[in-house]
Coordinates of C-alpha atoms and ligand atoms in Angstrom, one line a residue:
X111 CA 5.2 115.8 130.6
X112 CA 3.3 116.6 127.7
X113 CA 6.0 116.3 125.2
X114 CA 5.2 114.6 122.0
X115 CA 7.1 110.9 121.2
X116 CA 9.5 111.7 118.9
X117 CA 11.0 114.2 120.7
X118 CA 10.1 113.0 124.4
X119 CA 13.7 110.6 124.6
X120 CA 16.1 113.7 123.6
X121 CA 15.2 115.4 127.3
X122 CA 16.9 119.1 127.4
X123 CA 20.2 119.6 125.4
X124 CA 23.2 118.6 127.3
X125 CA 24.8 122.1 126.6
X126 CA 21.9 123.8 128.2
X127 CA 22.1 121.5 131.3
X128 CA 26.3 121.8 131.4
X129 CA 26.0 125.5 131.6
X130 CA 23.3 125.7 134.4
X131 CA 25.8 123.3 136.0
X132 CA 28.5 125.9 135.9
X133 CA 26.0 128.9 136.9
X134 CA 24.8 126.4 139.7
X135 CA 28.3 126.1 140.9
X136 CA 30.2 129.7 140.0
X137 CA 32.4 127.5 137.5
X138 CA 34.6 127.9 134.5
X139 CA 32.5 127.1 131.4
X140 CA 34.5 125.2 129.5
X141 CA 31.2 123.3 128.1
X142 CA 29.2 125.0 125.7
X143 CA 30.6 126.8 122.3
X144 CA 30.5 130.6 122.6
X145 CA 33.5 132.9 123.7
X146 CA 34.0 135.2 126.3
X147 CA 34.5 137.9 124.3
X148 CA 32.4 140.1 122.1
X149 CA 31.7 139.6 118.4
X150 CA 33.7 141.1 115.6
X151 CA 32.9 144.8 115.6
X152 CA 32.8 145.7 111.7
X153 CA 29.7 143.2 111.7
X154 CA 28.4 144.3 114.5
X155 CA 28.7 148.3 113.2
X156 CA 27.0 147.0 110.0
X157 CA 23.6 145.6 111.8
X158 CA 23.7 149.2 114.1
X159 CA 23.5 151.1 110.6
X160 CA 20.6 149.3 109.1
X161 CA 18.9 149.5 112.4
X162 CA 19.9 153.2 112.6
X163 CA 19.0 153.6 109.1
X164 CA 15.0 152.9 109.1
X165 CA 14.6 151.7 105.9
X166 CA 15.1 147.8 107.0
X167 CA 12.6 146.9 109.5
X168 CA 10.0 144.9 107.7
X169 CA 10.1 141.3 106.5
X170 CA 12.8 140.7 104.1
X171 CA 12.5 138.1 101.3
X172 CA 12.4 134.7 102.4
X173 CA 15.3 133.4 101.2
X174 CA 17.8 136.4 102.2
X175 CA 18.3 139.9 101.4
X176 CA 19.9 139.8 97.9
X177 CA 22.8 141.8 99.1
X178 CA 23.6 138.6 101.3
X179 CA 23.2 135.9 99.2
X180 CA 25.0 137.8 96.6
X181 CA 28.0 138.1 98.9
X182 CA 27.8 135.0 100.3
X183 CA 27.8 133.7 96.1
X184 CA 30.8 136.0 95.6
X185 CA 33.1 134.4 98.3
X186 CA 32.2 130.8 98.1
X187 CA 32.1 130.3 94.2
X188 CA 35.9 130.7 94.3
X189 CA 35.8 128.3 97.6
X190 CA 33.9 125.6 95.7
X191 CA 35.2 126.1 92.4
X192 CA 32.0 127.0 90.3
X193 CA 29.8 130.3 89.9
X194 CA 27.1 130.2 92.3
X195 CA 23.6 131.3 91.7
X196 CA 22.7 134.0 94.6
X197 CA 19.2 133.3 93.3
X198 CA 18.4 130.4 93.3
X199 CA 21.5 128.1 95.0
X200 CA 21.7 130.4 98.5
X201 CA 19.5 130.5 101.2
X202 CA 19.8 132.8 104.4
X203 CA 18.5 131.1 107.7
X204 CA 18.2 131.4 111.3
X205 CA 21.7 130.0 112.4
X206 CA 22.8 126.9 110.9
X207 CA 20.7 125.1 113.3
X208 CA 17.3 126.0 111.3
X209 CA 19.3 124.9 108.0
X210 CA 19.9 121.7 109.3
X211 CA 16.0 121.3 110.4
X212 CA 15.0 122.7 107.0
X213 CA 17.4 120.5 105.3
X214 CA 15.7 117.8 107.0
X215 CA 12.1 118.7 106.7
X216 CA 12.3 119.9 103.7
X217 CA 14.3 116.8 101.7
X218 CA 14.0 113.5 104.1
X219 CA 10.6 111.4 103.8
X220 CA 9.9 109.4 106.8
X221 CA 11.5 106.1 106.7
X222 CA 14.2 107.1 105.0
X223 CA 17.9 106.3 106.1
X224 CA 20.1 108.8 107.3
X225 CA 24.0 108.1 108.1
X226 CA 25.3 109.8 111.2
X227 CA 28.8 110.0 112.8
X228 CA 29.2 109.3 116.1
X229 CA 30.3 111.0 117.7
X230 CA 27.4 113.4 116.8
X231 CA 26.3 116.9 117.2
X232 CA 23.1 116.0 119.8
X233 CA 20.8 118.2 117.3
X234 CA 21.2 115.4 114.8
X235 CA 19.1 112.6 115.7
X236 CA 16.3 115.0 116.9
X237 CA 15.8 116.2 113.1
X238 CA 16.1 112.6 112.2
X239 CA 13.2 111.3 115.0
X240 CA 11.5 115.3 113.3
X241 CA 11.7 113.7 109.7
X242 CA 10.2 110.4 110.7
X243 CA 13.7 109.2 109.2
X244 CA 15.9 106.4 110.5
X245 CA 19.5 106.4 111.6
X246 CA 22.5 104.6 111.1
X247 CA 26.0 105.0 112.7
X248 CA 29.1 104.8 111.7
X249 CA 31.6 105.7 114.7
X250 CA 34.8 107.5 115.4
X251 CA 37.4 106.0 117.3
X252 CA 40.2 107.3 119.5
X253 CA 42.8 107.5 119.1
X254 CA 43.0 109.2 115.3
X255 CA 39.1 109.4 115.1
X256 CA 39.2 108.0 111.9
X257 CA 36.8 107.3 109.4
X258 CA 36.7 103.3 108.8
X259 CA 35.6 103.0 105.2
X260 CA 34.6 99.5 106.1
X261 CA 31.9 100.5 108.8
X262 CA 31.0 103.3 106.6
X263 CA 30.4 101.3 103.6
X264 CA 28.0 99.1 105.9
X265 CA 25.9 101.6 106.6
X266 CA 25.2 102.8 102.9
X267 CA 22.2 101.0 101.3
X268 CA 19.3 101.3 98.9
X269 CA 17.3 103.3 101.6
X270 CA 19.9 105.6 102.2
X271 CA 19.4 109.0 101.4
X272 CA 21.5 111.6 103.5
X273 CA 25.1 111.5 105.1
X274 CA 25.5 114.2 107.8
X275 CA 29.1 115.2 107.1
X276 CA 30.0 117.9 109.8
X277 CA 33.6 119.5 109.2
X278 CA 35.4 120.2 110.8
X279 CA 33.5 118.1 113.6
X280 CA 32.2 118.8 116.6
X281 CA 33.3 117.3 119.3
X282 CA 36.1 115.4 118.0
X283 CA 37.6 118.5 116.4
X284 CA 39.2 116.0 113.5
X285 CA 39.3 117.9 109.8
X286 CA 38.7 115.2 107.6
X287 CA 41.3 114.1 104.9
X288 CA 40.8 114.4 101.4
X289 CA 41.3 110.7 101.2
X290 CA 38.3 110.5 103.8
X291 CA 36.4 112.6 102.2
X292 CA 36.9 111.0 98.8
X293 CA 35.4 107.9 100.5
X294 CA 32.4 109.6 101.6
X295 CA 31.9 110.8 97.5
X296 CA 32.5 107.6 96.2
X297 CA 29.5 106.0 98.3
X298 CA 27.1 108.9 98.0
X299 CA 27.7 108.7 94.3
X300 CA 27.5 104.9 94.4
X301 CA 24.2 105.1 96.3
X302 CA 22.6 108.3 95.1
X303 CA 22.9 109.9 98.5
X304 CA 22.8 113.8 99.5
X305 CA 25.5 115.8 102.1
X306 CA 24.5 117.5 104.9
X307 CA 27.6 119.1 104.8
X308 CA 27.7 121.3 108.3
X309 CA 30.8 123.6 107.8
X310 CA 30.3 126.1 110.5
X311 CA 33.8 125.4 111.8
X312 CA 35.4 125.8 108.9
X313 CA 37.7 128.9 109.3
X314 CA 38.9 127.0 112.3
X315 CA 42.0 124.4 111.4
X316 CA 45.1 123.8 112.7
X317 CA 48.3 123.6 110.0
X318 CA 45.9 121.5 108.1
X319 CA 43.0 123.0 105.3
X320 CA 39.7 122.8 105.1
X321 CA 38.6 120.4 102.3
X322 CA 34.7 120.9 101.7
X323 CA 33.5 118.5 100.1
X324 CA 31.0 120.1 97.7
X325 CA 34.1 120.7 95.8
X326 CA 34.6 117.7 95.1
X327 CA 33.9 116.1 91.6
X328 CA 30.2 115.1 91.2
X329 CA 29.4 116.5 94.7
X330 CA 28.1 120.3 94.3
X331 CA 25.0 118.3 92.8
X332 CA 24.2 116.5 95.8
X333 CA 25.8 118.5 99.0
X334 CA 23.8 121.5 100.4
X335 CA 27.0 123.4 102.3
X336 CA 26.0 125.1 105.4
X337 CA 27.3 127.5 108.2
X338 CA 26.8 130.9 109.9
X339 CA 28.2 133.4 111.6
X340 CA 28.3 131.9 115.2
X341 CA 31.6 130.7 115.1
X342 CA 33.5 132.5 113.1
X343 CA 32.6 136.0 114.2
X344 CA 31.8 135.1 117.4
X345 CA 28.2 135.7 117.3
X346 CA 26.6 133.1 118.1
X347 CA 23.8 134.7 120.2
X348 CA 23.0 136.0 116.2
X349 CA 21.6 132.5 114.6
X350 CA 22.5 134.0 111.1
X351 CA 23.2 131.0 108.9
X352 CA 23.3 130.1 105.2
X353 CA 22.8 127.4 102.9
X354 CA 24.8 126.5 99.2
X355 CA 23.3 124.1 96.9
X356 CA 21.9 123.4 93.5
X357 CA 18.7 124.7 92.7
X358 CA 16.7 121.5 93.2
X359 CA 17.9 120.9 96.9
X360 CA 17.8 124.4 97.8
X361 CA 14.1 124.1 96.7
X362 CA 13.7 121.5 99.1
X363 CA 15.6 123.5 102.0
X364 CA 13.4 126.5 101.2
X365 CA 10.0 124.4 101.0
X366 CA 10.8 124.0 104.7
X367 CA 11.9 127.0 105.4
X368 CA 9.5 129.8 104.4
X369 CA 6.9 127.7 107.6
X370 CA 9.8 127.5 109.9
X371 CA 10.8 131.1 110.5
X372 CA 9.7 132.0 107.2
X373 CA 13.2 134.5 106.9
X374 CA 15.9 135.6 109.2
X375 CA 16.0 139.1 110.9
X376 CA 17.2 141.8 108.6
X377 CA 19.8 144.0 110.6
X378 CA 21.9 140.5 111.3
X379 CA 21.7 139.7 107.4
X380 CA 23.3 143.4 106.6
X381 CA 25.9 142.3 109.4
X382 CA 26.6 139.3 107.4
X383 CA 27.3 141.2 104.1
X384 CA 30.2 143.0 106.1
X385 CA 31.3 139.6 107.6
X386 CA 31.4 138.2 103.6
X387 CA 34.0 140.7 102.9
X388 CA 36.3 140.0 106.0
X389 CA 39.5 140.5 104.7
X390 CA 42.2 137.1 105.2
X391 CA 43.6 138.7 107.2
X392 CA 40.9 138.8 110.0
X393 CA 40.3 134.8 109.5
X394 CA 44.4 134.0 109.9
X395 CA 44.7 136.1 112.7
X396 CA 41.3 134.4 114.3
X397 CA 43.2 130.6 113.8
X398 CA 46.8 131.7 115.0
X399 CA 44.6 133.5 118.4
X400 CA 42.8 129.7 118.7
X401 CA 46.0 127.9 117.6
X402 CA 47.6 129.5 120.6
X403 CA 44.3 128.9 123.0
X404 CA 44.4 125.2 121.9
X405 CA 47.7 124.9 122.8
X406 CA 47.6 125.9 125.9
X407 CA 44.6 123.5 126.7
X408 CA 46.2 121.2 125.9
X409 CA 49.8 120.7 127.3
X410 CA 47.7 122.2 130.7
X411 CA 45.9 119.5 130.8
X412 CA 47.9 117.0 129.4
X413 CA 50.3 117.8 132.0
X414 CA 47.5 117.3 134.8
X415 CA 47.1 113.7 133.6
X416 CA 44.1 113.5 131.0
X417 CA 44.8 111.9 127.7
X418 CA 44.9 114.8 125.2
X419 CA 43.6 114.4 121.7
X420 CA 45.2 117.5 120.5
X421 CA 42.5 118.7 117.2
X422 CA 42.9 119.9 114.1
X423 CA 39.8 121.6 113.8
X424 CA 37.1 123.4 115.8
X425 CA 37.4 125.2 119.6
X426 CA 37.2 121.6 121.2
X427 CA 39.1 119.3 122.3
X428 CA 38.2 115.9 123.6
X429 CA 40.6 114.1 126.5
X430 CA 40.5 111.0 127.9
X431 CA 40.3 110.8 132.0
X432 CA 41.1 107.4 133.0
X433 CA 43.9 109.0 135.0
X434 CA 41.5 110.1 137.4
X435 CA 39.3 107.1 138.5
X436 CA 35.5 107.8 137.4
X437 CA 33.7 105.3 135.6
X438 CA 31.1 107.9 133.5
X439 CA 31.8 110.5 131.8
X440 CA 28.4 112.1 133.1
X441 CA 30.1 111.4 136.8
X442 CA 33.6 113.0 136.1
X443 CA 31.6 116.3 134.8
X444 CA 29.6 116.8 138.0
X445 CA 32.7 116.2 140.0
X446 CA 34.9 118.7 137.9
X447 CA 31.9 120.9 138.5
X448 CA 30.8 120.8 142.1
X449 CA 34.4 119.7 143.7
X450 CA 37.0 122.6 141.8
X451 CA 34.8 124.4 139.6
X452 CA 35.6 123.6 136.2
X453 CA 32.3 122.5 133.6
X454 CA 33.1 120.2 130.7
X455 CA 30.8 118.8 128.2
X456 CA 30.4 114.4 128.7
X457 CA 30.2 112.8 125.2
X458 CA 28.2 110.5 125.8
X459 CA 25.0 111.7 124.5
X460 CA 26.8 111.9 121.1
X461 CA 26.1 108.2 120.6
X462 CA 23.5 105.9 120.3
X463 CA 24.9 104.1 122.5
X464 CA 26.4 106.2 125.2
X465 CA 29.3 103.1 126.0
X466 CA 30.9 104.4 122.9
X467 CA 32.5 107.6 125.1
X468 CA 34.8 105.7 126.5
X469 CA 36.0 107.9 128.8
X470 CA 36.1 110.9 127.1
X471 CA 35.3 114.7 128.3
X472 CA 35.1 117.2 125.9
X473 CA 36.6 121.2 126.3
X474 CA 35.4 124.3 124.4
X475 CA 38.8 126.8 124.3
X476 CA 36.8 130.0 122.8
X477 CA 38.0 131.5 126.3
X478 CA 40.5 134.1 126.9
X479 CA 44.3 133.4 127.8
X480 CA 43.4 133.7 131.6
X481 CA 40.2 132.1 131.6
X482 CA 41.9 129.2 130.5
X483 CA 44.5 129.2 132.9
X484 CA 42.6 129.9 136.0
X485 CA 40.9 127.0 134.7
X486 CA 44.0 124.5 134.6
X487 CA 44.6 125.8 138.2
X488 CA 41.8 124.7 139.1
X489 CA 41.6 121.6 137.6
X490 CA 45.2 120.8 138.8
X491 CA 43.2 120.5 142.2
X492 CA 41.2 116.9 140.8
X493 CA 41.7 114.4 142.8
X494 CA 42.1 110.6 142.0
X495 CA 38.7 108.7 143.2
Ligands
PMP1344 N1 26.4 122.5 113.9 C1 27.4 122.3 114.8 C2 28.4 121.2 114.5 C3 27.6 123.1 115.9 O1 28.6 122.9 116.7 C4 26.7 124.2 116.0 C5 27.0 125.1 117.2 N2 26.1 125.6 117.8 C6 25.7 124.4 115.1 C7 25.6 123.5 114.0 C8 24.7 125.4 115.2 O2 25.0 126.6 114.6 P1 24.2 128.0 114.8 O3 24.5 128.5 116.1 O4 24.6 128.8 113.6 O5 22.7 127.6 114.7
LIG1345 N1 27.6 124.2 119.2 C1 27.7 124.5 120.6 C2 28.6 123.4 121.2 O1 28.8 122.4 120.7 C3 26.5 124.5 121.4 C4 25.2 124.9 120.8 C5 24.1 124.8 121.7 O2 24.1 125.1 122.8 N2 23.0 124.3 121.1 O3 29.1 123.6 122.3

């Protein structure tokens, strides 16, 4: 193995393995994030014209086509409460996952301090070992998944200098309170600390709204806001992302990323400016359609015996399996896999310390009605070890 030492301990993504898993074994994927249906077609019809049309095939500007970042401006000034610079406050990038690496190149010095929650989205830590940072934890527990301000106040210090605040989160599919998110200001202000804020779930809650915390007094100065199209169109084979910030971070973000893919491809970006202008009614008939998919997860498989920790956010959903005998989390997935035919994603690389899973096994329900079901038969075929 050739690979270098800060990357060499992360080994291939668990979502990558899970899914070969459920290739392997002609199984339900259930593990990674992306639904089993196709993308929302007005975007979709947008990026066929400017292909069609022959005029957009060369580079476009580095940080986004201005169309873009002036729609993208338009709908989140209201969203955060300010006017937003299309100039100089967004940046377009390849999926929110080269954001977060710019984000991190681009504003992190090595030895810094950067506060993680556990548990984490397993990209995370690798841009933390890429930045030459440092990580501290602060963990969520079931049941609730709570922030505790005392564990999180422990973690902030002088050396501190970014929070990775992902909300709705991934894998625990909480929606953070205001009063949690309050907490999280209070210390970054209190210890001049940026936001990571990743938001790419954030047209997905349950009966509860999504608070972003850039809108929050004394927070647009310090939070770079990011998401993409992935989710919420159902594109996430597009890795079309954006970034929302103040000038001075999103120079930061953009020192990083005109080396990293220097821009973003340019028929996607005129999808996005279609996808800007989604009407609500397209993003409350996307959370009553998951509302109902959710639901059906879970009373399925709370009524198979797993310990349901029905989410207020997100397509996840985490449930506990001690009903069923297995000690590891890592164990239980291969079994579901090989034995009925059912692939789940096992937490436990979403900690430092892979004890703090507890038990835990986490389901995507991006999946059609029947998908799901033929899944819950199956599963109702798990035996006790
Ligand atoms: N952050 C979180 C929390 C995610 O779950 C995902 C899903 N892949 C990403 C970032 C990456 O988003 P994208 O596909 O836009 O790169
Ligand atoms: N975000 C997706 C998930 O959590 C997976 C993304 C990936 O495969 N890297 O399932």
């Amino acid at each position: 193995m050739s690979v270098a030492d800060r990357l060499n301990r992360f080994g291939t993504t668990i979502f990558a393995e899970m899914t070969q898993l459920a290739i392997d074994n002609d199984a339900i994927n259930l593990g990674q994030g992306f639904p089993n249906w196709p993308g929302a077609d007005f975007v979709k019809d947008a990026a066929i014209r400017s292909i069609s049309d022959g005029r957009h095939d060369q580079y476009p500007p580095t940080a986004g086509i201005p169309a873009l970042r002036e729609a993208i401006a338009r709908k989140y000034g209201p969203l955060l409460g300010r006017t937003i610079d299309p100039e100089g406050e967004v940046t377009v990038t390849s999926g929110c996952t080269e954001a977060l690496a710019a984000c991190f190149l681009g504003l992190v010095n090595p030895g810094d301090e950067v506060v993680l929650i556990e548990p984490y989205y397993d990209a995370y830590p690798a841009y933390v070992a890429m930045a030459g940072a440092i990580p501290g934890f602060v963990r969520l527990r079931a049941p609730g998944f709570a922030l505790d301000f005392d564990e999180l106040r422990e973690v902030f210090n002088t050396r501190t200098r970014v929070i990775v605040l992902n909300n709705p989160h991934n894998p625990t599919g909480r929606a953070y309170s205001i009063e949690e998110l309050r907490a999280v200001a209070e210390l970054c202000v209190e210890f001049d600390v940026l936001v990571i804020a990743d938001e790419v779930y954030e047209e997905m809650t349950y009966g509860v709204g999504h608070v972003r915390i850039a809108s929050l007094p004394g927070m647009w100065e310090r939070t770079l806001t990011l998401s993409s199209l992935g989710k919420t169109f159902s594109l996430t084979g597009w890795k079309l992302g954006w970034a929302m910030g103040p000038a001075n971070l999103t120079a930061g973000l953009r020192s990083a990323h005109q080396f990293l893919t220097f821009t973003t491809p340019t028929p996607m970006q005129h999808g996005a400016v279609a996808a800007m202008d989604a009407p609500e009614s397209f993003f409350g008939e996307m959370r009553r359609s998951y509302q109902t998919k959710r639901d059906l997860l879970a009373s399925g498989l709370q009524g198979l015996g797993f310990n349901v920790h029905v989410p207020e956010g997100t397509y996840f959903l985490m449930a506990g399996f001690e009903a069923f005998g297995f000690d590891s989390d890592r164990e239980f997935a291969r079994h579901m896999a090989e034995d009925v035919g059912v692939v789940a994603i096992p937490p436990s690389g979403f900690y430092d310390d892979p004890a703090g899973a507890a038990n835990l096994i986490r389901f995507a329900f991006c999946k059609d009605e029947s998908t799901l079901t033929e899944a819950l038969d199956r599963l109702s075929k798990l035996g006790r070890r």
